[in-house]
Tab-separated table of C-alpha atoms and ligand atoms in Angstrom:
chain	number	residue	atom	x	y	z
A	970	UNK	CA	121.611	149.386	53.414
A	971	UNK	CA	120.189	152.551	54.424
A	972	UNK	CA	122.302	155.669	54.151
A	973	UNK	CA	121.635	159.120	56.947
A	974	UNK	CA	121.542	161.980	54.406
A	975	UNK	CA	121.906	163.994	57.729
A	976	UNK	CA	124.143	167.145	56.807
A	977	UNK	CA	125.213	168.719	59.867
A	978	UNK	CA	126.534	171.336	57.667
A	979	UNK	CA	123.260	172.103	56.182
A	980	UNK	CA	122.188	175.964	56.682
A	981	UNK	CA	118.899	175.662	54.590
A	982	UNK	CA	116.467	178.080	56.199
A	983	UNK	CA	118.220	180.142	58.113
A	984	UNK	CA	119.107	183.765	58.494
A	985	UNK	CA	122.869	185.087	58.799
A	986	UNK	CA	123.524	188.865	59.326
A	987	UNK	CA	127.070	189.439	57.757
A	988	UNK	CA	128.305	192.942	58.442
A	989	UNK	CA	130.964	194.393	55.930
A	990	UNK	CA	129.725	192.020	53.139
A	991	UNK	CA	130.703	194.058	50.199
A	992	UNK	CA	134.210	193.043	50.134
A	993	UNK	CA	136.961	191.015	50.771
A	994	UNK	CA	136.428	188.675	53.606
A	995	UNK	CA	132.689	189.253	54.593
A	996	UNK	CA	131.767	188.999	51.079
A	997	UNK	CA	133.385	185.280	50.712
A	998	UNK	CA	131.821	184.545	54.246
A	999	UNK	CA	128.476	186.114	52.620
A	1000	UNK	CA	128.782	183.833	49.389
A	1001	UNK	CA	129.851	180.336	51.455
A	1002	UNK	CA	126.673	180.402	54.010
A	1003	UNK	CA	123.907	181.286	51.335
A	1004	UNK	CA	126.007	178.157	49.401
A	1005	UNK	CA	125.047	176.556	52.617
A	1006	UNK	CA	121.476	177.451	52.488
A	1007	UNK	CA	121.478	181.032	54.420
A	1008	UNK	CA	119.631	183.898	53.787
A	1009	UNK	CA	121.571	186.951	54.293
A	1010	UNK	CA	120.960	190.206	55.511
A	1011	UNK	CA	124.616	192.328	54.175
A	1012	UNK	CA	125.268	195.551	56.255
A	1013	UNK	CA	126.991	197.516	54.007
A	1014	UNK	CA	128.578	201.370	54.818
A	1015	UNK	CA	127.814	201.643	51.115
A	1016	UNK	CA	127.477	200.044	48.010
A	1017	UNK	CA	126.686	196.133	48.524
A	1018	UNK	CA	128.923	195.383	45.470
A	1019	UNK	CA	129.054	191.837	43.733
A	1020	UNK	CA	127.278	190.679	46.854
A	1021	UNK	CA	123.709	190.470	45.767
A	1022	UNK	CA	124.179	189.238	42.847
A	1023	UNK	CA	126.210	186.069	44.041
A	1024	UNK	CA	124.209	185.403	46.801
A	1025	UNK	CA	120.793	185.557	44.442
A	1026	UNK	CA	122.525	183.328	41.826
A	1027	UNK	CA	123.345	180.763	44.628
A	1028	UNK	CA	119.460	180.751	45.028
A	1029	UNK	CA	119.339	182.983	48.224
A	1030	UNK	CA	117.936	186.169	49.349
A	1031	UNK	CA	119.904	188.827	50.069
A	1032	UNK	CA	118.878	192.159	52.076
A	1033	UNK	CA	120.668	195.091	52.037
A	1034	UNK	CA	120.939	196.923	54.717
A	1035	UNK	CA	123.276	200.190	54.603
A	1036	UNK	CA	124.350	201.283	58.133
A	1037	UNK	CA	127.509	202.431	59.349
A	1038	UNK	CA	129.618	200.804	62.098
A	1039	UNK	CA	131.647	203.495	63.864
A	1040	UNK	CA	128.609	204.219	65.839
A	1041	UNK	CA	126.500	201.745	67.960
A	1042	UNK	CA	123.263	203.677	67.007
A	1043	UNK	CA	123.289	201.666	64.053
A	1044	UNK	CA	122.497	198.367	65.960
A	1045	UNK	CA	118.725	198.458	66.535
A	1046	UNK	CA	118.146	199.625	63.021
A	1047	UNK	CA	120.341	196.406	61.969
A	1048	UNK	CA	118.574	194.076	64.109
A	1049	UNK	CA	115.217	195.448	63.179
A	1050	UNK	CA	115.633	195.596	59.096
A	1051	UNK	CA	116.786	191.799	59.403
A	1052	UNK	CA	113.693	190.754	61.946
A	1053	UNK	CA	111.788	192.527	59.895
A	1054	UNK	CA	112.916	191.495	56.270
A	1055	UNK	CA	113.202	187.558	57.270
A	1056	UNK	CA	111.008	186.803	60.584
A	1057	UNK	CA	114.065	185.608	62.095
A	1058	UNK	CA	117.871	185.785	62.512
A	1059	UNK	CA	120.105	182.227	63.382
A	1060	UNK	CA	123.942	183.753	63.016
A	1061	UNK	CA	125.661	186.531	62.828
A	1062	UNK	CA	128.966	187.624	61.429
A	1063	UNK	CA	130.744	190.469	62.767
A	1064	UNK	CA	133.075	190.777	59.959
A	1065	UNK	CA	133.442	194.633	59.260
A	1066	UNK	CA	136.461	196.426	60.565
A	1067	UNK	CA	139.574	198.442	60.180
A	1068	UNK	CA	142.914	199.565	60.820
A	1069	UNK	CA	145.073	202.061	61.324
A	1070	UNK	CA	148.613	202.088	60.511
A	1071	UNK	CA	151.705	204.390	63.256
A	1072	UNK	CA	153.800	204.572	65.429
A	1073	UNK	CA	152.976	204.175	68.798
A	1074	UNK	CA	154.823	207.461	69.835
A	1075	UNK	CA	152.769	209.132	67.746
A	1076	UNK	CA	149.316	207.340	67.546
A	1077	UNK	CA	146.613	209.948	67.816
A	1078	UNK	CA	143.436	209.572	69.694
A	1079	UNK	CA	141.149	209.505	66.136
A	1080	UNK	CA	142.780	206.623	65.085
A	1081	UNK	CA	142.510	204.837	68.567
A	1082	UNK	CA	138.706	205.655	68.943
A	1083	UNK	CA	137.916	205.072	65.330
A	1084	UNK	CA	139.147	201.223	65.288
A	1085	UNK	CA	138.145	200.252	68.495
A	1086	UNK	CA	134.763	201.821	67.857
A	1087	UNK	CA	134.113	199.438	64.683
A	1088	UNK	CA	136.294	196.532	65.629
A	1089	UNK	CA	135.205	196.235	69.221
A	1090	UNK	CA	132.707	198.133	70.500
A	1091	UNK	CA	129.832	197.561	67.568
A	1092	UNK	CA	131.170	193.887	67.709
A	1093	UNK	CA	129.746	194.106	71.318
A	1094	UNK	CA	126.581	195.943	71.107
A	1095	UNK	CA	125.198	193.668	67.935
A	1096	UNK	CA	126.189	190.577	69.353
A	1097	UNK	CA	124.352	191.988	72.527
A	1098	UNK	CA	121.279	192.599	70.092
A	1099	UNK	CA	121.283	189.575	68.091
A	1100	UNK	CA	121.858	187.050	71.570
A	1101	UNK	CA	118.663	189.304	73.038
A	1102	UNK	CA	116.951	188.127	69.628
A	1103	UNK	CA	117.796	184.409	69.612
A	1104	UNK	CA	116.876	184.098	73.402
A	1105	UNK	CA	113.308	185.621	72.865
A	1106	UNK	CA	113.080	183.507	70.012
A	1107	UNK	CA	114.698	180.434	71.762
A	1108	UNK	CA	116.355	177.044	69.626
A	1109	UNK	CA	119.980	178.998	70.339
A	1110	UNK	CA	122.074	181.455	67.646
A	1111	UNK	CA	125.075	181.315	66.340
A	1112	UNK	CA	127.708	184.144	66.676
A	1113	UNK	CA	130.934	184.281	65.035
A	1114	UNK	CA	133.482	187.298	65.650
A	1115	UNK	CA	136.453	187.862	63.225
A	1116	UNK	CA	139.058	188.144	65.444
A	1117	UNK	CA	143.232	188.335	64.033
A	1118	UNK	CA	146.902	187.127	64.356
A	1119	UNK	CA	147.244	189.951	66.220
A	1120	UNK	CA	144.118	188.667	68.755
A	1121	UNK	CA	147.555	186.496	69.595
A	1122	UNK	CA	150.720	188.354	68.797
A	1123	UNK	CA	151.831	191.990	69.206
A	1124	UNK	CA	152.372	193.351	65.593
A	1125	UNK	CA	153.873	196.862	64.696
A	1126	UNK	CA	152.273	199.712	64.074
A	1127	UNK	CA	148.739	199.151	64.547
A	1128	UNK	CA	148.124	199.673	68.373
A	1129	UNK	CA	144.292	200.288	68.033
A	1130	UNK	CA	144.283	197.355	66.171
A	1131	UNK	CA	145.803	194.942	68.070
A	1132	UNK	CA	144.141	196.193	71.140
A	1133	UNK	CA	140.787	195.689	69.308
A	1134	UNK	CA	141.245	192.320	68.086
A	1135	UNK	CA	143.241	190.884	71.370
A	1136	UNK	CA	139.758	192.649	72.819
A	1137	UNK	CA	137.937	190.325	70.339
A	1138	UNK	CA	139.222	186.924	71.481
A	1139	UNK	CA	138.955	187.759	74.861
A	1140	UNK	CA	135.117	188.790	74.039
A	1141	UNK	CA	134.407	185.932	71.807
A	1142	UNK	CA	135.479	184.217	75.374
A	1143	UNK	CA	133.170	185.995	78.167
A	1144	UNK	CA	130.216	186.448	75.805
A	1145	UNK	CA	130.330	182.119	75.173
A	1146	UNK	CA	130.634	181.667	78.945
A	1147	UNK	CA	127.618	183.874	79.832
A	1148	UNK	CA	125.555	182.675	76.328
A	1149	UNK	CA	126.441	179.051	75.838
A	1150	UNK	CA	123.282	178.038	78.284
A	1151	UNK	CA	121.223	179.655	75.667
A	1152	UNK	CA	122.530	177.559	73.424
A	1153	UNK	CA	124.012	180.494	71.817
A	1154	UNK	CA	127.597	179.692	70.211
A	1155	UNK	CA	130.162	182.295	70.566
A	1156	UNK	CA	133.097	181.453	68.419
A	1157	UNK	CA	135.920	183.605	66.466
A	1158	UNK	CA	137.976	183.131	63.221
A	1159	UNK	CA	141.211	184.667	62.842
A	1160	UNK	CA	142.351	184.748	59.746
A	1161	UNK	CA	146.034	184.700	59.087
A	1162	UNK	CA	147.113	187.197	56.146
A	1163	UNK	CA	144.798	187.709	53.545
A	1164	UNK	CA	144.724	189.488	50.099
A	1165	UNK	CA	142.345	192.372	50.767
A	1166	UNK	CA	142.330	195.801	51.185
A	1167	UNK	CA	142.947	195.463	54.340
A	1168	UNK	CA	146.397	194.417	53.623
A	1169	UNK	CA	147.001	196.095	50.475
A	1170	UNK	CA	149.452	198.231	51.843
A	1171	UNK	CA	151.345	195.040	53.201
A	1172	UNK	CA	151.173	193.413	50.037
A	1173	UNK	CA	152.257	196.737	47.973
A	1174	UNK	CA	155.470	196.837	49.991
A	1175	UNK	CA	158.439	194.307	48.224
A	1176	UNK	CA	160.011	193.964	51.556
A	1177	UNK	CA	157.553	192.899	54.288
A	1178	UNK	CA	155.073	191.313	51.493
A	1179	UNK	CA	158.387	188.766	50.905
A	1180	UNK	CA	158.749	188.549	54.706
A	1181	UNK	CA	155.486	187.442	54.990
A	1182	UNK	CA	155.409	184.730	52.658
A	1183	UNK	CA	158.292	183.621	53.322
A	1184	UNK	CA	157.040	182.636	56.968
A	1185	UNK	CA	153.399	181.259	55.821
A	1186	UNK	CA	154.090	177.474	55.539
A	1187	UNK	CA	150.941	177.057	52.684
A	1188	UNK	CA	153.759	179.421	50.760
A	1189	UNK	CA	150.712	181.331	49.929
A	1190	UNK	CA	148.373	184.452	50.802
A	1191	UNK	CA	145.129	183.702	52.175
A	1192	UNK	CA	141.949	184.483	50.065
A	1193	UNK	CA	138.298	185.070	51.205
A	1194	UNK	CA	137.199	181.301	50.094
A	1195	UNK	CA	139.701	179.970	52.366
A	1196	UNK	CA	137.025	181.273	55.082
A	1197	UNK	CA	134.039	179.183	53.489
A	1198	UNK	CA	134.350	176.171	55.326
A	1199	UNK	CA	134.848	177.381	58.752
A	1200	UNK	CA	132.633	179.808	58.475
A	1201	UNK	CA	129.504	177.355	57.354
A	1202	UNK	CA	131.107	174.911	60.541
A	1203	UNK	CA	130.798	177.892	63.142
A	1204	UNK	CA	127.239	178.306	61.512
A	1205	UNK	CA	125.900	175.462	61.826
A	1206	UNK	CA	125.181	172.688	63.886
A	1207	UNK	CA	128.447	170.886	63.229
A	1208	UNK	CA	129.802	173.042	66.131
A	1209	UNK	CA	127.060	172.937	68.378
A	1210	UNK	CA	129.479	172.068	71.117
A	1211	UNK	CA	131.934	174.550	70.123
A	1212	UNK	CA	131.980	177.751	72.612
A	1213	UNK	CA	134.280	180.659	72.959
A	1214	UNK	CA	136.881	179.258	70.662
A	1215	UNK	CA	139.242	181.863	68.281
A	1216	UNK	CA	139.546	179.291	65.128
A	1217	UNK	CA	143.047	180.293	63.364
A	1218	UNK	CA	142.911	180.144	59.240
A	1219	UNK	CA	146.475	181.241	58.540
A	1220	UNK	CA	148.483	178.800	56.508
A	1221	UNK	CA	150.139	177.474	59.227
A	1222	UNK	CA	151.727	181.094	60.188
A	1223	UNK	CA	150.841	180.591	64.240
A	1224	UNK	CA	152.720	177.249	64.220
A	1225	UNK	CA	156.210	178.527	63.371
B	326	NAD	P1	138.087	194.981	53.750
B	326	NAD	O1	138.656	196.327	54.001
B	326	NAD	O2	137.938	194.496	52.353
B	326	NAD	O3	136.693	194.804	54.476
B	326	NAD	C1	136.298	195.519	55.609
B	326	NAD	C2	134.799	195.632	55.608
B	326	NAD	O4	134.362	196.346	56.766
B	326	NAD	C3	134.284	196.388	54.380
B	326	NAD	O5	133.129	195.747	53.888
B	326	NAD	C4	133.929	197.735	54.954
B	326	NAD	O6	132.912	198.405	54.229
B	326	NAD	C5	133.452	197.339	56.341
B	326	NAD	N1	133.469	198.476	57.261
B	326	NAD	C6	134.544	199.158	57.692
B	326	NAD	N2	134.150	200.183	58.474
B	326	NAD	C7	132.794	200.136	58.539
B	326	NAD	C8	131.812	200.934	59.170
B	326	NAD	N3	132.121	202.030	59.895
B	326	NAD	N4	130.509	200.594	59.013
B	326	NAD	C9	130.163	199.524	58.265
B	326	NAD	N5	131.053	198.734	57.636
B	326	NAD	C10	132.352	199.042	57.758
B	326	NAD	O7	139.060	194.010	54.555
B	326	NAD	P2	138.913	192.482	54.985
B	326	NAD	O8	140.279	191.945	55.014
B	326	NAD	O9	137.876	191.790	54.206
B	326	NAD	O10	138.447	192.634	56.512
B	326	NAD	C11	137.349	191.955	57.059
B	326	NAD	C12	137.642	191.633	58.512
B	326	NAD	O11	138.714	190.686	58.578
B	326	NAD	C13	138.078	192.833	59.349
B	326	NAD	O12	137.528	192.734	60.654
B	326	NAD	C14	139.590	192.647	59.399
B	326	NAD	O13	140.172	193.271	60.515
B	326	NAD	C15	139.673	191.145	59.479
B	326	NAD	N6	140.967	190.563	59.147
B	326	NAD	C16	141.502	190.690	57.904
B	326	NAD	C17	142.735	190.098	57.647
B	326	NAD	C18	143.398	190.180	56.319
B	326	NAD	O14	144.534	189.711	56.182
B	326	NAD	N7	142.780	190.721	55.283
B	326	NAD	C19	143.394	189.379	58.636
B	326	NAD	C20	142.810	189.267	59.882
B	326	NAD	C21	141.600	189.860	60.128
Protein backbone atom coordinates (compact mmCIF):
# COMPACT_ATOMS: atom_id res chain seq x y z
CA UNK A 1 0.00 0.00 0.00
CA UNK A 2 1.27 3.24 -0.97
CA UNK A 3 1.33 6.01 1.60
CA UNK A 4 0.97 10.31 0.32
CA UNK A 5 3.88 11.80 2.31
CA UNK A 6 2.01 15.05 1.23
CA UNK A 7 2.48 17.58 4.26
CA UNK A 8 0.22 20.34 3.80
CA UNK A 9 1.95 21.81 6.68
CA UNK A 10 5.24 21.76 5.04
CA UNK A 11 6.92 25.43 4.80
CA UNK A 12 10.27 24.15 3.24
CA UNK A 13 11.44 26.94 0.96
CA UNK A 14 9.77 29.68 1.79
CA UNK A 15 10.28 33.15 3.13
CA UNK A 16 8.29 34.60 6.29
CA UNK A 17 8.89 38.26 7.39
CA UNK A 18 8.11 38.22 11.23
CA UNK A 19 8.15 41.72 12.66
CA UNK A 20 8.89 42.05 16.51
CA UNK A 21 10.77 38.67 16.50
CA UNK A 22 13.03 39.28 19.38
CA UNK A 23 10.62 38.46 21.99
CA UNK A 24 7.80 36.99 23.38
CA UNK A 25 5.23 36.07 20.85
CA UNK A 26 6.96 36.89 17.44
CA UNK A 27 9.94 35.13 18.58
CA UNK A 28 7.90 31.66 19.22
CA UNK A 29 6.03 32.46 15.85
CA UNK A 30 9.75 33.07 14.42
CA UNK A 31 11.06 29.64 15.92
CA UNK A 32 7.68 27.40 14.83
CA UNK A 33 7.77 28.44 10.89
CA UNK A 34 11.65 28.00 10.35
CA UNK A 35 10.66 24.42 12.38
CA UNK A 36 8.35 24.32 9.47
CA UNK A 37 10.89 24.95 6.88
CA UNK A 38 10.80 29.01 6.65
CA UNK A 39 13.39 31.27 6.17
CA UNK A 40 12.97 34.31 8.16
CA UNK A 41 13.64 37.75 7.75
CA UNK A 42 13.19 39.22 11.90
CA UNK A 43 12.47 43.04 12.03
CA UNK A 44 13.77 43.91 15.10
CA UNK A 45 13.63 47.79 16.82
CA UNK A 46 16.84 46.43 18.31
CA UNK A 47 18.69 43.65 19.38
CA UNK A 48 17.38 40.31 17.55
CA UNK A 49 17.97 38.40 20.86
CA UNK A 50 17.85 34.46 21.10
CA UNK A 51 16.25 34.69 17.69
CA UNK A 52 19.08 33.91 15.38
CA UNK A 53 20.45 31.57 17.08
CA UNK A 54 17.24 29.28 17.32
CA UNK A 55 16.21 29.80 14.04
CA UNK A 56 20.00 28.81 12.63
CA UNK A 57 20.03 25.74 14.95
CA UNK A 58 16.61 24.65 13.47
CA UNK A 59 18.63 24.68 10.13
CA UNK A 60 17.22 28.06 8.79
CA UNK A 61 18.40 31.37 7.78
CA UNK A 62 17.67 34.14 9.58
CA UNK A 63 18.05 37.98 8.42
CA UNK A 64 18.07 40.67 10.55
CA UNK A 65 16.65 43.48 9.72
CA UNK A 66 16.52 46.46 12.41
CA UNK A 67 13.74 48.99 11.58
CA UNK A 68 11.40 50.65 13.71
CA UNK A 69 7.59 50.43 13.51
CA UNK A 70 6.09 53.68 14.79
CA UNK A 71 6.74 55.08 11.43
CA UNK A 72 5.58 53.68 8.00
CA UNK A 73 8.89 54.91 6.37
CA UNK A 74 10.27 51.83 7.56
CA UNK A 75 8.18 49.64 5.11
CA UNK A 76 10.05 49.84 1.79
CA UNK A 77 13.34 49.38 3.53
CA UNK A 78 11.62 46.09 5.13
CA UNK A 79 10.30 44.84 1.99
CA UNK A 80 13.46 45.57 0.13
CA UNK A 81 16.19 43.97 2.74
CA UNK A 82 13.91 40.71 2.62
CA UNK A 83 13.56 40.75 -1.50
CA UNK A 84 16.80 41.41 -1.49
CA UNK A 85 18.36 38.97 1.17
CA UNK A 86 16.05 35.85 -0.06
CA UNK A 87 14.70 36.51 -3.82
CA UNK A 88 11.37 36.18 -2.47
CA UNK A 89 8.86 36.65 0.39
CA UNK A 90 5.62 33.88 0.89
CA UNK A 91 4.15 35.23 4.52
CA UNK A 92 4.26 37.72 6.64
CA UNK A 93 3.69 38.22 10.32
CA UNK A 94 2.70 41.42 11.66
CA UNK A 95 3.44 40.57 15.15
CA UNK A 96 5.11 43.77 16.72
CA UNK A 97 3.03 46.05 18.84
CA UNK A 98 2.18 47.81 22.01
CA UNK A 99 0.13 49.21 24.60
CA UNK A 100 -0.61 51.75 26.63
CA UNK A 101 -2.13 51.55 29.92
CA UNK A 102 -5.11 54.90 31.42
CA UNK A 103 -7.85 56.07 31.95
CA UNK A 104 -9.92 57.12 29.34
CA UNK A 105 -10.58 60.60 31.01
CA UNK A 106 -7.25 61.14 30.90
CA UNK A 107 -5.70 59.32 27.83
CA UNK A 108 -3.34 61.70 26.11
CA UNK A 109 -2.92 62.06 22.44
CA UNK A 110 0.97 60.40 22.55
CA UNK A 111 -0.29 57.40 23.77
CA UNK A 112 -3.28 57.27 21.22
CA UNK A 113 -0.98 58.04 18.16
CA UNK A 114 1.87 55.95 19.38
CA UNK A 115 -0.23 52.49 19.50
CA UNK A 116 -2.28 52.95 16.70
CA UNK A 117 0.76 53.98 14.70
CA UNK A 118 2.56 50.45 15.38
CA UNK A 119 -0.47 48.30 15.94
CA UNK A 120 -2.50 49.54 13.02
CA UNK A 121 -1.24 51.71 10.75
CA UNK A 122 2.37 49.85 9.92
CA UNK A 123 0.14 46.63 10.07
CA UNK A 124 -1.52 48.33 6.99
CA UNK A 125 1.18 49.79 4.99
CA UNK A 126 3.46 46.33 5.11
CA UNK A 127 0.73 44.18 4.41
CA UNK A 128 0.06 46.75 1.51
CA UNK A 129 3.86 46.16 0.53
CA UNK A 130 4.20 42.57 0.93
CA UNK A 131 0.45 41.80 -1.10
CA UNK A 132 2.12 44.35 -3.95
CA UNK A 133 5.16 41.77 -3.72
CA UNK A 134 3.32 38.44 -3.89
CA UNK A 135 1.04 39.75 -6.79
CA UNK A 136 4.10 40.77 -9.00
CA UNK A 137 5.52 37.64 -8.11
CA UNK A 138 2.19 35.66 -8.48
CA UNK A 139 1.51 31.74 -6.76
CA UNK A 140 -0.46 33.93 -3.79
CA UNK A 141 1.11 35.07 -0.06
CA UNK A 142 0.21 34.49 3.03
CA UNK A 143 -0.58 37.27 5.61
CA UNK A 144 -1.27 36.80 9.14
CA UNK A 145 -2.14 39.88 11.54
CA UNK A 146 -1.97 39.45 15.39
CA UNK A 147 -5.01 40.74 16.32
CA UNK A 148 -6.42 40.45 20.49
CA UNK A 149 -9.28 39.62 22.98
CA UNK A 150 -9.80 42.98 22.88
CA UNK A 151 -10.21 42.80 18.68
CA UNK A 152 -13.65 41.31 20.47
CA UNK A 153 -14.29 42.75 23.88
CA UNK A 154 -13.93 46.25 25.39
CA UNK A 155 -11.17 45.95 28.12
CA UNK A 156 -10.16 48.79 30.63
CA UNK A 157 -7.73 51.05 30.35
CA UNK A 158 -6.16 50.62 27.12
CA UNK A 159 -8.35 52.71 24.64
CA UNK A 160 -5.60 52.99 21.90
CA UNK A 161 -5.32 49.55 22.24
CA UNK A 162 -8.46 48.23 21.86
CA UNK A 163 -9.22 50.62 19.12
CA UNK A 164 -6.09 49.27 17.32
CA UNK A 165 -6.70 45.72 17.59
CA UNK A 166 -10.76 45.89 17.05
CA UNK A 167 -9.09 47.99 13.86
CA UNK A 168 -7.07 44.77 13.23
CA UNK A 169 -9.88 42.23 12.85
CA UNK A 170 -11.84 44.42 10.97
CA UNK A 171 -8.59 44.87 8.58
CA UNK A 172 -7.60 41.31 8.58
CA UNK A 173 -11.42 41.32 7.08
CA UNK A 174 -11.40 44.04 4.10
CA UNK A 175 -7.79 43.34 3.13
CA UNK A 176 -8.97 39.17 2.57
CA UNK A 177 -12.01 40.38 0.64
CA UNK A 178 -10.05 42.65 -1.76
CA UNK A 179 -6.75 40.00 -1.77
CA UNK A 180 -8.23 36.55 -1.62
CA UNK A 181 -8.47 36.57 -5.74
CA UNK A 182 -4.78 36.85 -5.57
CA UNK A 183 -4.71 34.04 -3.77
CA UNK A 184 -3.38 36.05 -1.02
CA UNK A 185 -4.66 34.76 2.55
CA UNK A 186 -5.50 37.35 5.02
CA UNK A 187 -6.01 35.77 8.36
CA UNK A 188 -5.52 36.97 12.19
CA UNK A 189 -4.59 35.23 15.52
CA UNK A 190 -5.69 36.56 18.68
CA UNK A 191 -4.12 35.35 21.32
CA UNK A 192 -5.86 35.15 24.62
CA UNK A 193 -3.49 36.18 27.68
CA UNK A 194 -0.06 35.45 27.38
CA UNK A 195 3.10 35.58 29.63
CA UNK A 196 5.08 38.39 28.01
CA UNK A 197 6.03 41.67 28.56
CA UNK A 198 3.28 42.73 27.24
CA UNK A 199 1.36 41.60 30.16
CA UNK A 200 3.86 41.79 32.77
CA UNK A 201 2.19 44.38 34.48
CA UNK A 202 -1.06 42.15 34.51
CA UNK A 203 0.72 39.32 35.74
CA UNK A 204 2.75 41.47 38.51
CA UNK A 205 -0.57 42.54 40.00
CA UNK A 206 -1.99 39.59 42.77
CA UNK A 207 -5.44 40.76 42.12
CA UNK A 208 -6.32 40.89 38.40
CA UNK A 209 -3.41 38.17 37.58
CA UNK A 210 -5.88 35.73 39.98
CA UNK A 211 -8.90 37.17 38.12
CA UNK A 212 -7.56 36.19 35.09
CA UNK A 213 -6.82 32.74 35.69
CA UNK A 214 -9.42 32.12 37.38
CA UNK A 215 -11.64 32.74 34.14
CA UNK A 216 -9.15 30.89 31.54
CA UNK A 217 -10.73 27.37 31.37
CA UNK A 218 -6.95 25.67 30.32
CA UNK A 219 -6.40 27.07 34.19
CA UNK A 220 -3.30 28.34 32.64
CA UNK A 221 -1.40 31.46 31.00
CA UNK A 222 -0.72 31.26 27.47
CA UNK A 223 2.97 30.95 26.26
CA UNK A 224 4.54 31.85 22.84
CA UNK A 225 4.63 27.93 21.70
CA UNK A 226 1.03 27.79 22.15
CA UNK A 227 1.14 30.03 18.81
CA UNK A 228 3.31 27.37 16.81
CA UNK A 229 0.72 25.44 15.35
CA UNK A 230 -1.60 28.01 14.14
CA UNK A 231 0.80 30.01 13.08
CA UNK A 232 2.58 27.22 10.62
CA UNK A 233 -1.54 26.42 9.59
CA UNK A 234 -2.15 30.22 8.60
CA UNK A 235 1.29 29.78 6.73
CA UNK A 236 0.84 27.30 4.83
CA UNK A 237 -1.21 25.65 2.48
CA UNK A 238 -3.34 23.85 5.04
CA UNK A 239 -5.45 27.08 5.03
CA UNK A 240 -5.46 27.86 1.57
CA UNK A 241 -9.18 28.32 1.80
CA UNK A 242 -9.04 30.22 4.89
CA UNK A 243 -9.69 34.18 4.30
CA UNK A 244 -10.26 37.03 6.62
CA UNK A 245 -10.67 34.87 9.65
CA UNK A 246 -9.43 36.29 13.46
CA UNK A 247 -8.28 32.62 14.84
CA UNK A 248 -8.74 32.89 18.86
CA UNK A 249 -5.75 30.99 20.98
CA UNK A 250 -6.98 31.80 24.48
CA UNK A 251 -7.60 28.79 26.65
CA UNK A 252 -11.02 28.81 26.17
CA UNK A 253 -11.34 32.55 27.75
CA UNK A 254 -13.90 33.80 24.69
CA UNK A 255 -16.22 30.83 25.44
CA UNK A 256 -17.23 31.74 29.00
P1 LIG B 1 6.42 41.88 23.56
O1 LIG B 1 6.39 43.23 24.19
O2 LIG B 1 7.34 40.84 24.10
O3 LIG B 1 6.67 41.99 22.00
C1 LIG B 1 6.35 43.10 21.22
C2 LIG B 1 7.28 43.16 20.05
O4 LIG B 1 6.97 44.28 19.22
C3 LIG B 1 8.75 43.30 20.49
O5 LIG B 1 9.56 42.47 19.68
C4 LIG B 1 9.03 44.75 20.20
O6 LIG B 1 10.40 45.01 19.93
C5 LIG B 1 8.18 44.97 18.96
N1 LIG B 1 7.92 46.39 18.73
C6 LIG B 1 7.22 47.22 19.51
N2 LIG B 1 7.26 48.47 19.00
C7 LIG B 1 8.01 48.41 17.87
C8 LIG B 1 8.43 49.37 16.91
N3 LIG B 1 8.12 50.68 17.02
N4 LIG B 1 9.19 48.95 15.88
C9 LIG B 1 9.55 47.65 15.76
N5 LIG B 1 9.18 46.70 16.64
C10 LIG B 1 8.43 47.07 17.69
O7 LIG B 1 4.91 41.38 23.67
P2 LIG B 1 4.14 40.18 22.96
O8 LIG B 1 3.11 39.76 23.92
O9 LIG B 1 5.07 39.19 22.40
O10 LIG B 1 3.38 40.96 21.78
C11 LIG B 1 3.40 40.54 20.45
C12 LIG B 1 2.06 40.88 19.81
O11 LIG B 1 1.03 40.09 20.41
C13 LIG B 1 1.64 42.34 19.97
O12 LIG B 1 0.99 42.79 18.79
C14 LIG B 1 0.63 42.24 21.12
O13 LIG B 1 -0.29 43.30 21.11
C15 LIG B 1 -0.02 40.92 20.79
N6 LIG B 1 -0.76 40.30 21.88
C16 LIG B 1 -0.14 39.90 23.02
C17 LIG B 1 -0.91 39.30 24.02
C18 LIG B 1 -0.32 38.82 25.30
O14 LIG B 1 -1.07 38.38 26.18
N7 LIG B 1 0.99 38.85 25.50
C19 LIG B 1 -2.27 39.09 23.83
C20 LIG B 1 -2.86 39.50 22.65
C21 LIG B 1 -2.10 40.10 21.68
Amino acid sequence: MAFSTFNPFDLSGKVAIVTGSNTGLGAGMALALAQAGCDIVGVCRADPGETPARVEAAGRRFVEVRADLSSVAAVDDILGAAVEACGRLDILVNNAGIIRRDDALTFGEDDWDAVMDVNLKSVFFLAQAAARRFVAQGGGGKIINIASMLSFQGGIRVASYTASKSGVLGLTRLLANEWAAHGVNVNAIAPGYMATANTAALRDDAQRNGEILSRIPAGRWGAPDDLAGPVVFLASAASDYVHGHTLAVDGGWLAR
